[in-house]
Short mmCIF file of C-alpha atoms in Angstrom, two decimals:
data_model
loop_
_atom_site.label_atom_id
_atom_site.label_comp_id
_atom_site.label_asym_id
_atom_site.label_seq_id
_atom_site.Cartn_x
_atom_site.Cartn_y
_atom_site.Cartn_z
CA UNK A 82 -31.21 -215.33 1.79
CA UNK A 83 -30.29 -217.33 4.86
CA UNK A 84 -29.58 -216.57 8.10
CA UNK A 85 -25.87 -217.71 7.79
CA UNK A 86 -25.43 -216.03 4.17
CA UNK A 87 -25.97 -213.04 6.22
CA UNK A 88 -23.97 -213.51 9.06
CA UNK A 89 -20.88 -214.28 6.89
CA UNK A 90 -22.23 -211.75 4.48
CA UNK A 91 -22.01 -209.41 7.70
CA UNK A 92 -18.22 -210.98 8.43
CA UNK A 93 -16.88 -210.07 5.47
CA UNK A 94 -17.61 -206.29 5.74
CA UNK A 95 -16.85 -206.02 9.56
CA UNK A 96 -13.30 -207.72 8.50
CA UNK A 97 -12.74 -205.09 5.68
CA UNK A 98 -13.72 -202.23 8.73
CA UNK A 99 -11.48 -203.98 10.64
CA UNK A 100 -8.73 -203.70 8.57
CA UNK A 101 -9.25 -200.19 8.31
CA UNK A 102 -9.44 -199.92 12.14
CA UNK A 103 -6.09 -202.14 12.18
CA UNK A 104 -4.24 -199.13 9.88
CA UNK A 105 -5.29 -196.45 12.30
CA UNK A 106 -4.54 -198.18 15.29
CA UNK A 107 -0.82 -198.70 14.04
CA UNK A 108 -0.68 -195.45 12.42
CA UNK A 109 -1.87 -193.70 15.61
CA UNK A 110 0.89 -195.68 17.55
CA UNK A 111 3.38 -194.98 15.09
CA UNK A 112 2.98 -191.06 14.92
CA UNK A 113 3.20 -191.62 18.97
CA UNK A 114 6.62 -193.44 18.85
CA UNK A 115 7.97 -190.56 16.33
CA UNK A 116 6.63 -188.08 19.35
CA UNK A 117 8.22 -189.73 21.86
CA UNK A 118 11.70 -189.34 19.61
CA UNK A 119 11.50 -185.70 19.47
CA UNK A 120 10.43 -185.77 23.58
CA UNK A 121 13.75 -187.59 23.99
CA UNK A 122 15.78 -185.34 21.54
CA UNK A 123 14.44 -182.34 23.47
CA UNK A 124 14.78 -183.69 26.59
CA UNK A 125 18.68 -184.91 25.68
CA UNK A 126 19.79 -181.80 24.20
CA UNK A 127 18.31 -180.16 27.28
CA UNK A 128 19.77 -181.70 30.11
CA UNK A 129 23.16 -181.08 28.16
CA UNK A 130 22.35 -177.29 28.73
CA UNK A 131 21.79 -176.74 24.90
CA UNK A 132 18.79 -174.12 24.38
CA UNK A 133 15.39 -176.06 23.39
CA UNK A 134 12.31 -174.44 22.14
CA UNK A 135 9.81 -177.32 23.47
CA UNK A 136 7.66 -178.35 20.53
CA UNK A 137 9.94 -175.91 18.04
CA UNK A 138 13.03 -176.22 17.60
CA UNK A 139 16.27 -176.96 19.34
CA UNK A 140 19.90 -174.67 19.62
CA UNK A 141 23.11 -175.26 18.87
CA UNK A 142 26.11 -176.48 21.42
CA UNK A 143 27.69 -173.33 22.75
CA UNK A 144 30.54 -171.94 21.25
CA UNK A 145 33.57 -171.01 22.58
CA UNK A 146 37.21 -169.20 21.86
CA UNK A 147 39.44 -171.50 20.25
CA UNK A 148 41.83 -169.72 21.72
CA UNK A 149 40.89 -170.21 25.33
CA UNK A 150 42.43 -171.75 28.23
CA UNK A 151 39.87 -172.41 29.90
CA UNK A 152 38.95 -176.28 30.32
CA UNK A 153 35.47 -175.56 31.56
CA UNK A 154 33.83 -174.27 28.43
CA UNK A 155 35.91 -177.11 26.36
CA UNK A 156 34.29 -179.70 28.09
CA UNK A 157 30.88 -177.99 28.17
CA UNK A 158 31.13 -177.57 24.56
CA UNK A 159 31.97 -181.29 23.97
CA UNK A 160 29.46 -182.47 26.10
CA UNK A 161 27.15 -180.73 24.05
CA UNK A 162 28.14 -181.47 20.94
CA UNK A 163 27.83 -185.40 21.86
CA UNK A 164 24.00 -184.59 23.24
CA UNK A 165 23.74 -182.77 20.26
CA UNK A 166 24.35 -185.41 17.62
CA UNK A 167 22.84 -187.92 19.83
CA UNK A 168 19.23 -185.51 19.61
CA UNK A 169 19.82 -184.90 16.09
CA UNK A 170 19.77 -189.05 15.52
CA UNK A 171 16.59 -189.31 17.68
CA UNK A 172 14.98 -186.41 15.31
CA UNK A 173 16.02 -188.20 12.47
CA UNK A 174 14.40 -191.69 13.68
CA UNK A 175 11.15 -190.40 14.65
CA UNK A 176 10.81 -188.21 10.95
CA UNK A 177 11.50 -191.60 9.38
CA UNK A 178 8.98 -193.25 11.83
CA UNK A 179 6.41 -190.52 10.92
CA UNK A 180 7.44 -190.91 7.14
CA UNK A 181 6.97 -194.63 7.22
CA UNK A 182 3.45 -194.18 9.06
CA UNK A 183 1.87 -191.97 6.87
CA UNK A 184 2.96 -194.26 3.49
CA UNK A 185 1.55 -197.35 5.23
CA UNK A 186 -1.60 -195.74 6.29
CA UNK A 187 -1.98 -194.26 2.98
CA UNK A 188 -1.52 -197.37 1.21
CA UNK A 189 -4.06 -199.02 3.90
CA UNK A 190 -6.62 -196.78 2.44
CA UNK A 191 -5.72 -196.26 -0.79
CA UNK A 192 -8.67 -198.70 -2.25
CA UNK A 193 -11.60 -197.44 0.55
CA UNK A 194 -10.11 -193.36 -0.78
CA UNK A 195 -9.83 -195.04 -4.56
CA UNK A 196 -13.75 -196.28 -3.98
CA UNK A 197 -14.97 -193.33 -2.43
CA UNK A 198 -13.23 -190.69 -4.69
CA UNK A 199 -15.13 -192.61 -7.71
CA UNK A 200 -18.11 -192.41 -6.39
CA UNK A 201 -18.26 -188.88 -5.97
CA UNK A 202 -16.91 -188.87 -9.16
CA UNK A 203 -20.18 -190.70 -10.11
CA UNK A 204 -22.81 -189.54 -7.97
CA UNK A 205 -24.98 -188.24 -10.68
CA UNK A 206 -25.05 -191.72 -12.43
CA UNK A 207 -25.65 -193.42 -9.09
CA UNK A 208 -28.23 -190.79 -8.49
CA UNK A 209 -29.92 -191.83 -12.09
CA UNK A 210 -29.81 -195.30 -11.62
CA UNK A 211 -31.02 -195.31 -7.94
CA UNK A 212 -34.05 -192.71 -8.65
CA UNK A 213 -34.88 -195.16 -11.94
CA UNK A 214 -34.50 -197.97 -10.47
CA UNK A 215 -36.61 -197.11 -7.28
CA UNK A 216 -39.29 -195.88 -9.76
CA UNK A 217 -39.00 -198.89 -11.83
CA UNK A 218 -38.87 -202.01 -9.44
CA UNK A 219 -41.80 -200.60 -7.48
CA UNK A 220 -44.06 -200.61 -10.92
CA UNK A 221 -42.53 -204.22 -11.49
CA UNK A 222 -43.57 -204.87 -7.73
CA UNK A 223 -46.55 -203.40 -7.78
CA UNK A 224 -47.55 -204.81 -11.19
CA UNK A 225 -46.51 -208.74 -10.06
CA UNK A 226 -48.19 -208.12 -7.00
CA UNK A 227 -51.69 -207.11 -8.14
CA UNK A 228 -51.53 -209.69 -11.02
CA UNK A 229 -50.99 -211.76 -8.27
CA UNK A 230 -53.46 -210.54 -5.48
CA UNK A 231 -56.63 -210.78 -8.26
CA UNK A 232 -55.62 -213.93 -9.11
CA UNK A 233 -55.62 -214.99 -5.41
CA UNK A 234 -58.78 -212.87 -4.64
CA UNK A 235 -60.68 -214.26 -7.39
CA UNK A 236 -60.02 -217.97 -6.02
CA UNK A 237 -60.67 -216.69 -2.29
CA UNK A 238 -63.91 -215.62 -3.68
CA UNK A 239 -64.87 -218.75 -5.08
CA UNK A 240 -63.74 -220.57 -2.29
CA UNK A 241 -66.39 -218.53 0.33
CA UNK A 242 -68.69 -219.75 -3.01
CA UNK A 243 -68.43 -223.38 -2.62
CA UNK A 244 -68.10 -223.10 1.51
CA UNK A 245 -71.28 -221.26 0.86
CA UNK A 246 -72.84 -224.17 -0.93
CA UNK A 247 -71.03 -226.77 2.21
CA UNK A 248 -73.26 -224.88 4.26
CA UNK A 249 -76.49 -225.22 2.94
CA UNK A 250 -76.25 -228.94 1.66
CA UNK A 251 -76.08 -229.17 6.07
CA UNK A 252 -73.08 -231.99 5.62
CA UNK A 253 -70.23 -231.46 8.01
CA UNK A 254 -67.62 -233.04 5.97
CA UNK A 255 -67.57 -230.74 2.46
CA UNK A 256 -68.29 -227.84 5.05
CA UNK A 257 -65.58 -228.03 6.94
CA UNK A 258 -63.31 -229.16 4.18
CA UNK A 259 -64.15 -225.67 2.34
CA UNK A 260 -63.50 -223.95 5.56
CA UNK A 261 -60.24 -224.99 5.96
CA UNK A 262 -59.69 -224.22 2.17
CA UNK A 263 -60.59 -220.66 2.65
CA UNK A 264 -58.41 -220.72 6.00
CA UNK A 265 -55.29 -221.74 3.71
CA UNK A 266 -55.97 -219.23 0.88
CA UNK A 267 -56.92 -216.57 2.56
CA UNK A 268 -53.58 -215.81 4.04
CA UNK A 269 -52.01 -215.44 0.93
CA UNK A 270 -54.76 -213.53 -0.80
CA UNK A 271 -53.88 -210.95 2.20
CA UNK A 272 -50.30 -211.38 1.52
CA UNK A 273 -50.59 -210.60 -1.97
CA UNK A 274 -53.11 -207.38 -1.52
CA UNK A 275 -50.57 -205.74 1.18
CA UNK A 276 -47.20 -206.11 -1.26
CA UNK A 277 -49.54 -204.78 -4.13
CA UNK A 278 -50.65 -201.83 -1.51
CA UNK A 279 -47.10 -201.49 0.11
CA UNK A 280 -45.25 -200.90 -4.15
CA UNK A 281 -48.18 -198.80 -4.76
CA UNK A 282 -47.26 -196.31 -1.78
CA UNK A 283 -44.09 -195.96 -2.54
CA UNK A 284 -45.23 -194.55 -6.25
CA UNK A 285 -47.55 -192.66 -4.44
CA UNK A 286 -50.14 -194.34 -5.62
CA UNK A 287 -49.05 -193.57 -9.35
CA UNK A 288 -48.76 -196.23 -11.01
CA UNK A 289 -51.14 -195.94 -13.31
CA UNK A 290 -49.09 -192.59 -15.05
CA UNK A 291 -47.74 -193.56 -18.26
CA UNK A 292 -44.25 -191.91 -17.65
CA UNK A 293 -44.15 -194.69 -14.22
CA UNK A 294 -45.01 -197.23 -16.99
CA UNK A 295 -42.35 -196.50 -18.63
CA UNK A 296 -39.95 -196.56 -16.13
CA UNK A 297 -41.07 -199.92 -15.04
CA UNK A 298 -41.16 -201.89 -18.49
CA UNK A 299 -38.34 -204.37 -19.17
CA UNK A 300 -36.52 -204.82 -22.70
CA UNK A 301 -38.70 -207.54 -23.43
CA UNK A 302 -41.72 -205.36 -24.50
CA UNK A 303 -39.78 -204.24 -26.71
CA UNK A 304 -38.73 -207.36 -28.90
CA UNK A 305 -41.09 -209.56 -31.15
CA UNK A 306 -43.15 -212.44 -29.69
CA UNK A 307 -41.56 -215.56 -29.28
CA UNK A 308 -38.06 -213.85 -29.71
CA UNK A 309 -34.76 -216.12 -28.41
CA UNK A 310 -33.72 -213.10 -26.13
CA UNK A 311 -37.45 -212.18 -24.71
CA UNK A 312 -36.73 -214.05 -21.58
CA UNK A 313 -34.22 -212.39 -20.82
CA UNK A 314 -35.21 -209.12 -21.91
CA UNK A 315 -38.08 -209.78 -19.09
CA UNK A 316 -35.67 -209.58 -16.25
CA UNK A 317 -33.82 -206.01 -17.98
CA UNK A 318 -35.66 -202.84 -17.25
CA UNK A 319 -35.48 -200.75 -20.30
CA UNK A 320 -34.59 -197.17 -18.51
CA UNK A 321 -31.19 -199.12 -16.73
CA UNK A 322 -30.39 -200.38 -20.10
CA UNK A 323 -30.34 -197.26 -21.43
CA UNK A 324 -28.39 -195.41 -18.49
CA UNK A 325 -26.16 -197.68 -19.15
CA UNK A 326 -25.56 -197.52 -22.94
CA UNK A 327 -25.14 -193.66 -22.40
CA UNK A 328 -23.24 -193.90 -19.31
CA UNK A 329 -20.54 -196.39 -20.92
CA UNK A 330 -20.86 -193.71 -24.47
CA UNK A 331 -20.36 -191.17 -22.01
CA UNK A 332 -16.96 -193.46 -20.47
CA UNK A 333 -15.54 -194.36 -24.01
CA UNK A 334 -15.52 -191.04 -25.54
CA UNK A 335 -13.38 -189.78 -22.51
CA UNK A 336 -11.12 -192.44 -22.46
CA UNK A 337 -7.19 -191.89 -24.48
CA UNK A 338 -7.24 -195.50 -24.31
CA UNK A 339 -8.12 -198.53 -26.64
CA UNK A 340 -7.51 -200.80 -23.33
CA UNK A 341 -9.14 -197.93 -21.55
CA UNK A 342 -12.11 -197.75 -23.77
CA UNK A 343 -12.45 -201.54 -23.50
CA UNK A 344 -12.16 -201.75 -19.33
CA UNK A 345 -14.96 -198.77 -19.57
CA UNK A 346 -17.35 -200.91 -22.01
CA UNK A 347 -16.71 -204.26 -19.12
CA UNK A 348 -17.11 -201.81 -15.84
CA UNK A 349 -20.08 -199.99 -17.15
CA UNK A 350 -21.80 -202.90 -18.65
CA UNK A 351 -20.48 -205.96 -15.89
CA UNK A 352 -21.58 -203.34 -13.21
CA UNK A 353 -25.46 -203.23 -14.95
CA UNK A 354 -25.77 -207.05 -15.18
CA UNK A 355 -24.66 -207.52 -11.68
CA UNK A 356 -26.73 -204.77 -10.27
CA UNK A 357 -29.86 -206.13 -12.39
CA UNK A 358 -29.57 -209.66 -10.92
CA UNK A 359 -28.63 -209.16 -7.34
CA UNK A 360 -32.22 -207.14 -7.37
CA UNK A 361 -33.57 -210.08 -8.79
CA UNK A 362 -32.23 -212.31 -6.03
CA UNK A 363 -33.47 -209.77 -3.86
CA UNK A 364 -37.05 -210.00 -4.83
CA UNK A 365 -37.35 -213.47 -5.62
CA UNK A 366 -36.67 -214.62 -2.31
CA UNK A 367 -39.00 -211.80 0.20
CA UNK A 368 -41.64 -209.34 -1.22
CA UNK A 369 -42.97 -206.41 0.26
CA UNK A 370 -41.98 -202.16 0.21
CA UNK A 371 -39.53 -202.52 2.11
CA UNK A 372 -37.71 -204.99 0.58
CA UNK A 373 -38.27 -203.01 -2.99
CA UNK A 374 -36.26 -200.47 -1.19
CA UNK A 375 -33.72 -203.05 -0.31
CA UNK A 376 -33.43 -204.52 -3.62
CA UNK A 377 -33.14 -201.09 -5.39
CA UNK A 378 -30.30 -199.89 -2.95
CA UNK A 379 -28.38 -203.52 -3.12
CA UNK A 380 -28.62 -203.36 -7.13
CA UNK A 381 -27.05 -200.03 -7.25
CA UNK A 382 -24.17 -201.03 -4.69
CA UNK A 383 -23.25 -204.13 -6.87
CA UNK A 384 -23.31 -202.34 -10.04
CA UNK A 385 -20.85 -199.49 -8.57
CA UNK A 386 -18.57 -202.28 -6.86
CA UNK A 387 -18.35 -204.87 -9.30
CA UNK A 388 -17.61 -201.60 -11.51
CA UNK A 389 -14.89 -200.48 -9.03
CA UNK A 390 -13.15 -204.21 -8.81
CA UNK A 391 -13.25 -204.03 -12.67
CA UNK A 392 -11.63 -200.70 -13.00
CA UNK A 393 -9.06 -201.18 -10.47
CA UNK A 394 -8.63 -204.21 -10.07
CA UNK A 395 -4.93 -203.97 -8.45
CA UNK A 396 -5.82 -200.99 -6.25
CA UNK A 397 -8.96 -202.22 -4.33
CA UNK A 398 -8.42 -206.01 -4.75
CA UNK A 399 -8.96 -206.07 -0.40
CA UNK A 400 -11.87 -203.47 -0.15
CA UNK A 401 -13.91 -205.22 -3.32
CA UNK A 402 -12.84 -208.75 -2.79
CA UNK A 403 -14.80 -208.15 0.99
CA UNK A 404 -17.74 -206.97 -0.95
CA UNK A 405 -18.11 -209.28 -3.73
CA UNK A 406 -17.52 -211.51 -0.34
CA UNK A 407 -20.28 -210.44 1.13
CA UNK A 408 -22.69 -210.22 -1.83
CA UNK A 409 -22.01 -213.76 -2.42
CA UNK A 410 -22.07 -214.80 1.20
CA UNK A 411 -25.81 -213.30 0.51
CA UNK A 412 -27.12 -215.09 -2.18
#
């Protein structure tokens, strides 16, 4: 993950926010214009003497006796009829602007609202993947860094022994060389121990718990030694794969057509694979407790985003496209 990648990714996310902000500003401007047309209609009617309940209704032109020879009422009515027609035109224009504004805004928000609606409907699955991913990833990282810390600690111990032996020889060259080696390896050993401790704290010290260990297992543990798929299975969490199978079965069961069933499989499996890859990429580029949390969150987010893009490609191309480019730029 590079600084340029983070900047590019953040720019993509900001662009999507800007698009929504632009839609909101356009909607507000159109509603203001519609309101101005309504006010103009009320003023036009009121200036002609037509009764107006401002903000509520415009009355009718004055009624006159058709048999009357009085010209003044007839002139007044004629003027009011013209004003009434003009006001009616302004009202119609205002309503058309308002309807178009609502339509345009709804279209602009269709993608984000589709995503939010699906997130609400899938909150149970998202929570399950987040919790199991958190435990599994923290345990996997704890196991990895414990082994690294143990190896580096053993190397550092041996270097200290060599440094002590060099000091007893009273020869400055081997003593200085051994001291430099100790200093060079000390930082790496300390970092490994710190990363292991941070991930242990994420598990509240329950790294030896059998249930936690099950959550941290990968598919390769279920495969025979030497299997062709062992290397692939070493990167696929057992619990995550199991949840994906259950989710896929549930989604397929609730579909009505074969096409929807195929899309459900692609959404769930494709999302799981993409989320797993995103988590692995983050963990491969950095380490430590906070990075573990970032990796889990990014993995769940990418899995959901890719699933949404597969399921609602035509509906959320803009929103999902920015999300996919954001993830791509990060890595």
